[in-house]
Short mmCIF file of C-alpha atoms in Angstrom, two decimals:
data_model
loop_
_atom_site.label_atom_id
_atom_site.label_comp_id
_atom_site.label_asym_id
_atom_site.label_seq_id
_atom_site.Cartn_x
_atom_site.Cartn_y
_atom_site.Cartn_z
CA UNK J 151 108.64 188.58 43.18
CA UNK J 152 109.56 185.56 41.19
CA UNK J 153 112.88 183.81 41.86
CA UNK J 154 115.32 182.40 39.21
CA UNK J 155 118.17 180.20 40.28
CA UNK J 156 120.82 179.53 37.92
CA UNK J 157 123.01 176.48 38.86
CA UNK J 158 126.55 176.44 37.63
CA UNK J 159 129.84 174.69 37.72
CA UNK J 160 132.91 175.95 36.09
CA UNK J 161 132.20 175.90 32.29
CA UNK J 162 131.87 178.19 29.45
CA UNK J 163 128.09 177.33 29.13
CA UNK J 164 127.43 178.33 32.70
CA UNK J 165 128.91 181.80 32.20
CA UNK J 166 126.76 182.01 29.00
CA UNK J 167 123.56 181.10 31.19
CA UNK J 168 124.39 183.71 33.77
CA UNK J 169 125.00 186.37 31.13
CA UNK J 170 121.74 185.35 29.38
CA UNK J 171 119.59 185.44 32.51
CA UNK J 172 121.15 188.87 33.34
CA UNK J 173 120.10 190.00 29.95
CA UNK J 174 116.75 188.73 29.59
CA UNK J 175 115.24 188.95 33.16
CA UNK J 176 113.57 192.01 34.22
CA UNK J 177 115.09 192.69 37.57
CA UNK J 178 111.88 194.29 38.84
CA UNK J 179 109.97 191.08 38.35
CA UNK J 180 112.74 188.47 39.13
CA UNK J 181 115.20 187.95 42.02
CA UNK J 182 118.17 186.15 40.39
CA UNK J 183 120.67 183.79 42.38
CA UNK J 184 123.48 182.05 40.99
CA UNK J 185 124.31 178.92 42.83
CA UNK J 186 126.79 175.99 42.67
CA UNK J 187 125.55 172.69 41.22
CA UNK J 188 127.43 171.13 44.15
CA UNK J 189 125.55 172.82 46.96
CA UNK J 190 122.76 171.69 49.01
CA UNK J 191 119.94 173.55 47.10
CA UNK J 192 120.84 171.76 43.93
CA UNK J 193 120.98 168.38 45.45
CA UNK J 194 117.57 169.11 47.09
CA UNK J 195 116.00 169.80 43.77
CA UNK J 196 117.78 166.64 42.16
CA UNK J 197 119.90 168.86 39.65
CA UNK J 198 122.80 167.22 38.10
CA UNK J 199 123.25 169.08 34.70
CA UNK J 200 124.92 172.38 34.36
CA UNK J 201 123.63 175.08 33.72
CA UNK J 202 120.35 174.39 35.05
CA UNK J 203 117.85 177.44 35.37
CA UNK J 204 115.03 177.19 38.00
CA UNK J 205 111.94 179.34 38.34
CA UNK J 206 110.20 179.34 41.65
CA UNK J 207 111.45 175.76 42.39
CA UNK J 208 110.61 174.23 39.18
CA UNK J 209 113.26 173.34 36.59
CA UNK J 210 113.00 175.45 33.31
CA UNK J 211 116.08 174.39 31.59
CA UNK J 212 118.88 171.83 31.85
CA UNK J 213 121.53 173.21 29.64
CA UNK J 214 121.88 176.61 27.87
CA UNK J 215 118.58 177.87 26.24
CA UNK J 216 118.40 180.20 23.68
CA UNK J 217 117.58 183.64 24.27
CA UNK J 218 114.21 183.39 22.50
CA UNK J 219 113.33 180.20 24.44
CA UNK J 220 114.16 181.85 27.78
CA UNK J 221 112.26 185.00 27.04
CA UNK J 222 109.32 183.16 26.18
CA UNK J 223 109.60 181.08 29.29
CA UNK J 224 109.87 184.05 31.40
CA UNK J 225 107.01 185.94 29.72
#
């Protein structure tokens, strides 16, 4: 199963990113974790922007993608 990590802070865009991933990601294909941008995992990946969406350890989006872009990236 592929892993999506959504790195967030406390902002409106972060809430939107979590909602978008929940809407688009097929739960039978993806394990989704929501993590703090201030945590060790974000630091190990060198992330600084929120929201950041990571797929299997690789940054997909820094910032809030469109639904179309996220759907295409996860296809």
